[in-house]
Amino acid sequence: MHIVTFSFECGGFDNRLMRGGLSPLVWNLSREYAARGHRVSLVTPAHGHLQALRERFDVRELDHRDEHTVPLVLDPKVWPGRPAETGLALDTRAHLLRLDGVDVYLLSDAFLDLLPDRLYPPPALEGRDLAYLKPLVFQVGGLRFVQRHLADGPAVVHGFEPSYHYLLPAVLADDDRYRTVSTVAANAPVTQKVYRPQVERLLELFGVRGPDLDALDGPPPAEDSPLATMARALAGTRMHVEYGPDHVGVFPLIADRADLIDFVSPGQRDHYVTWQDTPFESLFRSLPVARRLRERPDRLLAGGCGIADSWLARDPEAVDRAAVRRSLGLTGTGPVFYHAARYAVHHKGQLELMRAVEEVLAADPEVGFVIRCSTGGGGDAPAAVANAAFQRLADRFPGQLRLEWRLADEDTLFEQAASADFCVYPSKFELDGFLIAQAEAMACGAVPIATAQRVTSHFGHGRPLDDPDATGFSVPGSFRDDDPGLARALAGRIREAVTVFRTAPDTYARLSGNARRLGRSFTWARSADLRLAAYERLLRGERAQPSAGELVGRGWLEALSPADRTEHRELIARAATERGDATALARALGRGVDDLGADDWERLFTSAHRRGDFTRCAELARRAGRPDLWARQADRFRLTAAPDGTWRVRYAHAEAERVELVVEASATTGTAPGRAPTATTPVAPAAPAAPAPSTATASAAPAVMTAAVTAAAGTAHSDVAAVDTGSADIASPDADAADSEAPGAGVPRPPLESVTEALASDEPAPASGGAVLRPLAADGDGVFTGTLDGPPVGGHAVAMVTLRSGRVVWDTVPTRAPAFRLVATDLDGTLLRSDLTVSARTRRALERAAASGAHHLVVTGRPAVACRQLLNALGYRGLAVCGQGAQLYDAGADRLLSSVSLDRDLARGVVAKVEAELGRVELGVVTSPPESRFKVTPGFGERVRHGWDVTTDPGRLWAAPIDKLILHHPHVDEDRLAAVAQRLTDGEVTVVHSVKGMVEVLPAGTDKGAGVARAAELLGFTGADTVAFGDMPNDIPLLAWAAHGVAVANAHHDLRAMADEVAPGNDEDGVAAVLERLFAPEGGRP
């Protein structure tokens, strides 16, 4: 097999070409592949180190000279003053280094040899220096080299880290010589994007027509929606980046075309494809890439990671621990704690680590710390101090704290790890993939103290201390910059570890032994075997079947095979109950949802409520018909508007540990990049809030269940007092209200990283989305309170809630009543464009209506069986009125709730009467469920009868029960045909006209008005709450029932005549135009 590894760095054989865990990953896998007899070609930049490499290795120049131009299309907002398009004329040479059976191809040119000390361009170069584009130049030059020099396929081309090979899958996708694999090694934001015109230009350069860039990212959340507010708040974190529409996602480019997507641990894979329990989960689930991943779980591979054979071959017992500690200047007699990573204060939790170290050393001078925060390159040259505050701390404790900035060789790292008793890795934001350095230290017997991240759950430190397989200690995961809670927890865990070390030697020995055994089990041989098996399947054209446990763990129950559903029924039922998924539970139990018992509904609701899934809670309460369940979550989120213009906030949830409200950022809260603003003092709004005429309350209680003036949070509807919007900030007496129980709370902590240091680091500073998170004060028993000096962001309050389990969820409550609480829309000719799609504008308008507390209800003439696929494609999961009002269909559960049948004798009588007056008519019927087939006679024509069962024997139409009869006359128009049928039947049936060329005959009393009334009653609405949209005469009862009826411009003249309003046509997004007006933000309405 020919394997091409494609990586921006690969210094596993020489630390001058190494800056992080990517190098050992690529190099050790390449070596293992070669050791098994495979041809391995490693393509990587020389990074200006050719001369130094020649001093150690046999490096020869190849007869490969690629004179080419890399077209640059620069974003004028980022690169002002630069030409819109320019080019880099390059002369790229290739050099070959053969080592351990691997052909290492080192590419060298004027750009690829830039930045030899750091290899990677720092984020601060963007917009200032074209050296920032070095990784882009590598993609182009590397791909050209692969296509020209490594063209003798078949080959597996394996790229590492999406940011450095996002062009590769698209460029090679249609080339039969290659299969592509992409490894996600570190968890960059899924929403990280690049300038779209640049991508388009480079795809054009390589002659690539796809992919469909419009479909990769989808439209942004509707303005003023809770999702948009979440996105603005998340933009200030490490999990999400906001871009304009002129950018395209890096990972979506990979996910669209890569044959396999590889991860370095099972936990990392399951995290990155779900973002489960993190603040980003809600936003991620709205992205097209999330759906793409669920559609093809067979493409996901957890190839794993390992420790170098050379490390495992060493004996920790052979290290003179005392001598090493003396060489490091450590003078204490207590345990030594070790941390080795690149300098990345937010990713690696190094700010919190140093705060914890200071706290511990101030009370216990016998403890020692070896902290390595590597910067720059390897070798003997001294490294620059990356953080002055860190260095000052080390200078204060010379005998207790050894701080190193240099990138060390394996000899040095092994000696120091083997001399440590504990290793400390408080990584944050779930940014790690595997964490080789922790595995190496554990393999030496160091007991880990680390954050309880899903991505590093393979290390076992999250197990209870008395678990026989426990390896160490855990602290809660963190999604905050410079998190005081994490710093305190870390200091507490270190003190606990010291106590165990001193007073419970047997416990320490058990933990250390477990850590050593587990650490040594992570081998590159095993990791290579997993990937080679996947490569072989790929080349054979086989798909891997994910295990049932993997799919259930991700919540992808719909991806389970029928065999898995049967075999793992108990596992599925347990998972469905834990997630509050009534449909999945009923399916696992072999019942209908209506057959679930009271205990089932109770367990489902309790689980959903405990995990903070309040939208699911509202759905369960409705489907169970249990007002008592609804009432349990009614008052969890309450806003009270006072006469002085302030708002009191109260949040109550028994499982909540921290609650933060999204508020507008202001000029007075500016801080150093990467530091979260604090609420030390109240911040005045930009303009005084309009005084409220009286006290009003907005709450999560659904109006249908309470008599209070309330607002829905994650529910279908609301009824709240309207208020003016404006900027708002929480008034809190403390620097961190949620941490007010800690000693010294309220005293601002000095920053440990300066603006200059932050800009010089490799970590990008999050860009502000104009909104920040402010903590509410904990009042005890799961109650949190605060005061706003004006209304929340937009038309709703949005809170980020951290639960005691560590799960993070979002909760919302509208702060004003929506114009209408029910939006009822016809589909064909109304909501749908002529090509049967819903435009991005209409989707955003529906999102805005939902954000305001309104519920969308589809009301269509299509029978339910003809709606299933269409509604699924639209992402519609609610109740739908189908079959001209004859059917109620639960799209989320794919379940027909009710259906009305048409008497067949009565239908035959209608046909006889109409044919007696108008002559022969073509006939069609829709059979009753569960068959629900369309059966027609041949004269309907190809357009109408496409996909229908065509019969030349009209008698066969009456063989099974039917829901409706359809009439078509080749010479009589549908208006006259409908009028004749109505006159002749005299109320025995309902006659409607909804599609050109067809007249439908339904049971008496069946129409869209009656159907929507039944659905609205189930949802707790009336006609007075409703705005309805339609286009044909069958929509007349619907618009007549609603408080406000809207006909689109392409509607039938009879409907336009009775409508309250005529909107633009369906192809001009008429529904969106009206919803944008009705649900515009306060102050934005015409």
PDB file of C-alpha atoms in Angstrom, residues 453-560:
ATOM      1  CA  GLN A 453     -12.566  16.458  29.642  1.00  0.00           C
ATOM      2  CA  ARG A 454     -14.406  14.063  27.389  1.00  0.00           C
ATOM      3  CA  VAL A 455     -11.487  14.199  24.961  1.00  0.00           C
ATOM      4  CA  THR A 456      -9.048  12.858  27.572  1.00  0.00           C
ATOM      5  CA  SER A 457     -11.376  10.435  29.352  1.00  0.00           C
ATOM      6  CA  HIS A 458      -9.129   7.600  28.145  1.00  0.00           C
ATOM      7  CA  PHE A 459      -6.658   8.466  30.930  1.00  0.00           C
ATOM      8  CA  GLY A 460      -9.012   7.307  33.699  1.00  0.00           C
ATOM      9  CA  HIS A 461      -8.313  10.213  36.059  1.00  0.00           C
ATOM     10  CA  GLY A 462     -12.026  11.013  36.226  1.00  0.00           C
ATOM     11  CA  ARG A 463     -12.837   7.775  38.040  1.00  0.00           C
ATOM     12  CA  PRO A 464     -13.603   7.933  41.786  1.00  0.00           C
ATOM     13  CA  LEU A 465     -10.475   7.605  43.870  1.00  0.00           C
ATOM     14  CA  ASP A 466     -11.612   4.289  45.354  1.00  0.00           C
ATOM     15  CA  ASP A 467     -12.260   2.762  41.925  1.00  0.00           C
ATOM     16  CA  PRO A 468      -9.773  -0.098  41.449  1.00  0.00           C
ATOM     17  CA  ASP A 469      -8.873   1.298  37.992  1.00  0.00           C
ATOM     18  CA  ALA A 470      -8.558   4.958  39.030  1.00  0.00           C
ATOM     19  CA  THR A 471      -5.338   6.634  37.918  1.00  0.00           C
ATOM     20  CA  GLY A 472      -5.497  10.048  39.572  1.00  0.00           C
ATOM     21  CA  PHE A 473      -7.504  13.159  40.336  1.00  0.00           C
ATOM     22  CA  SER A 474      -9.827  15.281  38.233  1.00  0.00           C
ATOM     23  CA  VAL A 475     -11.026  18.870  38.325  1.00  0.00           C
ATOM     24  CA  PRO A 476     -14.118  20.146  36.483  1.00  0.00           C
ATOM     25  CA  GLY A 477     -13.711  21.079  32.850  1.00  0.00           C
ATOM     26  CA  SER A 478     -13.734  24.764  32.010  1.00  0.00           C
ATOM     27  CA  PHE A 479     -14.940  26.917  29.134  1.00  0.00           C
ATOM     28  CA  ARG A 480     -13.774  30.263  30.536  1.00  0.00           C
ATOM     29  CA  ASP A 481     -10.569  32.239  30.151  1.00  0.00           C
ATOM     30  CA  ASP A 482      -8.584  32.681  33.381  1.00  0.00           C
ATOM     31  CA  ASP A 483     -11.208  30.755  35.335  1.00  0.00           C
ATOM     32  CA  PRO A 484     -10.966  31.436  39.099  1.00  0.00           C
ATOM     33  CA  GLY A 485     -13.128  28.415  39.859  1.00  0.00           C
ATOM     34  CA  LEU A 486     -10.727  26.116  38.023  1.00  0.00           C
ATOM     35  CA  ALA A 487      -7.711  27.710  39.741  1.00  0.00           C
ATOM     36  CA  ARG A 488      -9.268  27.096  43.168  1.00  0.00           C
ATOM     37  CA  ALA A 489     -10.306  23.558  42.301  1.00  0.00           C
ATOM     38  CA  LEU A 490      -6.836  22.814  40.980  1.00  0.00           C
ATOM     39  CA  ALA A 491      -5.151  24.123  44.122  1.00  0.00           C
ATOM     40  CA  GLY A 492      -7.525  22.014  46.205  1.00  0.00           C
ATOM     41  CA  ARG A 493      -6.774  18.879  44.199  1.00  0.00           C
ATOM     42  CA  ILE A 494      -3.024  19.454  44.473  1.00  0.00           C
ATOM     43  CA  ARG A 495      -3.336  19.777  48.238  1.00  0.00           C
ATOM     44  CA  GLU A 496      -5.451  16.615  48.318  1.00  0.00           C
ATOM     45  CA  ALA A 497      -2.826  14.816  46.238  1.00  0.00           C
ATOM     46  CA  VAL A 498      -0.101  15.939  48.635  1.00  0.00           C
ATOM     47  CA  THR A 499      -2.126  14.567  51.548  1.00  0.00           C
ATOM     48  CA  VAL A 500      -2.619  11.213  49.824  1.00  0.00           C
ATOM     49  CA  PHE A 501       1.095  11.068  48.995  1.00  0.00           C
ATOM     50  CA  ARG A 502       2.081  11.755  52.612  1.00  0.00           C
ATOM     51  CA  THR A 503      -0.566   9.854  54.540  1.00  0.00           C
ATOM     52  CA  ALA A 504      -1.873   7.108  52.235  1.00  0.00           C
ATOM     53  CA  PRO A 505       1.165   5.561  50.488  1.00  0.00           C
ATOM     54  CA  ASP A 506      -0.776   2.451  49.467  1.00  0.00           C
ATOM     55  CA  THR A 507      -3.387   4.558  47.686  1.00  0.00           C
ATOM     56  CA  TYR A 508      -0.693   6.567  45.945  1.00  0.00           C
ATOM     57  CA  ALA A 509       1.136   3.382  44.912  1.00  0.00           C
ATOM     58  CA  ARG A 510      -2.098   1.948  43.444  1.00  0.00           C
ATOM     59  CA  LEU A 511      -2.783   5.143  41.486  1.00  0.00           C
ATOM     60  CA  SER A 512       0.797   5.335  40.252  1.00  0.00           C
ATOM     61  CA  GLY A 513       0.802   1.701  39.179  1.00  0.00           C
ATOM     62  CA  ASN A 514      -2.487   2.124  37.326  1.00  0.00           C
ATOM     63  CA  ALA A 515      -1.218   5.279  35.637  1.00  0.00           C
ATOM     64  CA  ARG A 516       1.957   3.526  34.521  1.00  0.00           C
ATOM     65  CA  ARG A 517       0.158   0.485  33.111  1.00  0.00           C
ATOM     66  CA  LEU A 518      -2.426   2.582  31.286  1.00  0.00           C
ATOM     67  CA  GLY A 519       0.123   5.044  29.943  1.00  0.00           C
ATOM     68  CA  ARG A 520       2.271   2.242  28.551  1.00  0.00           C
ATOM     69  CA  SER A 521      -0.721   0.728  26.756  1.00  0.00           C
ATOM     70  CA  PHE A 522      -0.896   3.620  24.288  1.00  0.00           C
ATOM     71  CA  THR A 523       1.426   2.368  21.549  1.00  0.00           C
ATOM     72  CA  TRP A 524       1.977   3.560  18.013  1.00  0.00           C
ATOM     73  CA  ALA A 525       1.814  -0.048  16.833  1.00  0.00           C
ATOM     74  CA  ARG A 526      -1.810  -0.337  17.939  1.00  0.00           C
ATOM     75  CA  SER A 527      -2.660   3.074  16.530  1.00  0.00           C
ATOM     76  CA  ALA A 528      -1.076   2.203  13.182  1.00  0.00           C
ATOM     77  CA  ASP A 529      -2.927  -1.107  13.020  1.00  0.00           C
ATOM     78  CA  LEU A 530      -6.284   0.613  13.495  1.00  0.00           C
ATOM     79  CA  ARG A 531      -5.585   3.064  10.685  1.00  0.00           C
ATOM     80  CA  LEU A 532      -4.112   0.476   8.300  1.00  0.00           C
ATOM     81  CA  ALA A 533      -7.237  -1.653   8.661  1.00  0.00           C
ATOM     82  CA  ALA A 534      -9.342   1.410   7.813  1.00  0.00           C
ATOM     83  CA  TYR A 535      -7.116   2.210   4.795  1.00  0.00           C
ATOM     84  CA  GLU A 536      -7.539  -1.324   3.484  1.00  0.00           C
ATOM     85  CA  ARG A 537     -11.317  -1.139   3.814  1.00  0.00           C
ATOM     86  CA  LEU A 538     -11.239   2.194   2.045  1.00  0.00           C
ATOM     87  CA  LEU A 539      -9.270   0.836  -0.901  1.00  0.00           C
ATOM     88  CA  ARG A 540     -11.638  -2.138  -1.122  1.00  0.00           C
ATOM     89  CA  GLY A 541     -14.624   0.200  -1.160  1.00  0.00           C
ATOM     90  CA  GLU A 542     -16.054  -1.164   2.099  1.00  0.00           C
ATOM     91  CA  ARG A 543     -17.849   0.842   4.754  1.00  0.00           C
ATOM     92  CA  ALA A 544     -17.188   0.349   8.444  1.00  0.00           C
ATOM     93  CA  GLN A 545     -20.197  -0.182  10.672  1.00  0.00           C
ATOM     94  CA  PRO A 546     -19.972   1.867  13.878  1.00  0.00           C
ATOM     95  CA  SER A 547     -20.795  -0.068  17.018  1.00  0.00           C
ATOM     96  CA  ALA A 548     -24.190   0.347  18.630  1.00  0.00           C
ATOM     97  CA  GLY A 549     -22.498   1.673  21.755  1.00  0.00           C
ATOM     98  CA  GLU A 550     -20.808   4.466  19.781  1.00  0.00           C
ATOM     99  CA  LEU A 551     -24.006   5.552  18.073  1.00  0.00           C
ATOM    100  CA  VAL A 552     -26.071   5.394  21.248  1.00  0.00           C
ATOM    101  CA  GLY A 553     -23.417   7.357  23.141  1.00  0.00           C
ATOM    102  CA  ARG A 554     -23.619  10.161  20.583  1.00  0.00           C
ATOM    103  CA  GLY A 555     -27.416  10.127  20.620  1.00  0.00           C
ATOM    104  CA  TRP A 556     -27.533   9.039  16.962  1.00  0.00           C
ATOM    105  CA  LEU A 557     -30.261   6.473  17.540  1.00  0.00           C
ATOM    106  CA  GLU A 558     -31.661   6.940  14.036  1.00  0.00           C
ATOM    107  CA  ALA A 559     -28.392   5.580  12.574  1.00  0.00           C
ATOM    108  CA  LEU A 560     -28.768   2.185  14.290  1.00  0.00           C
TER     109      LEU A 560
END
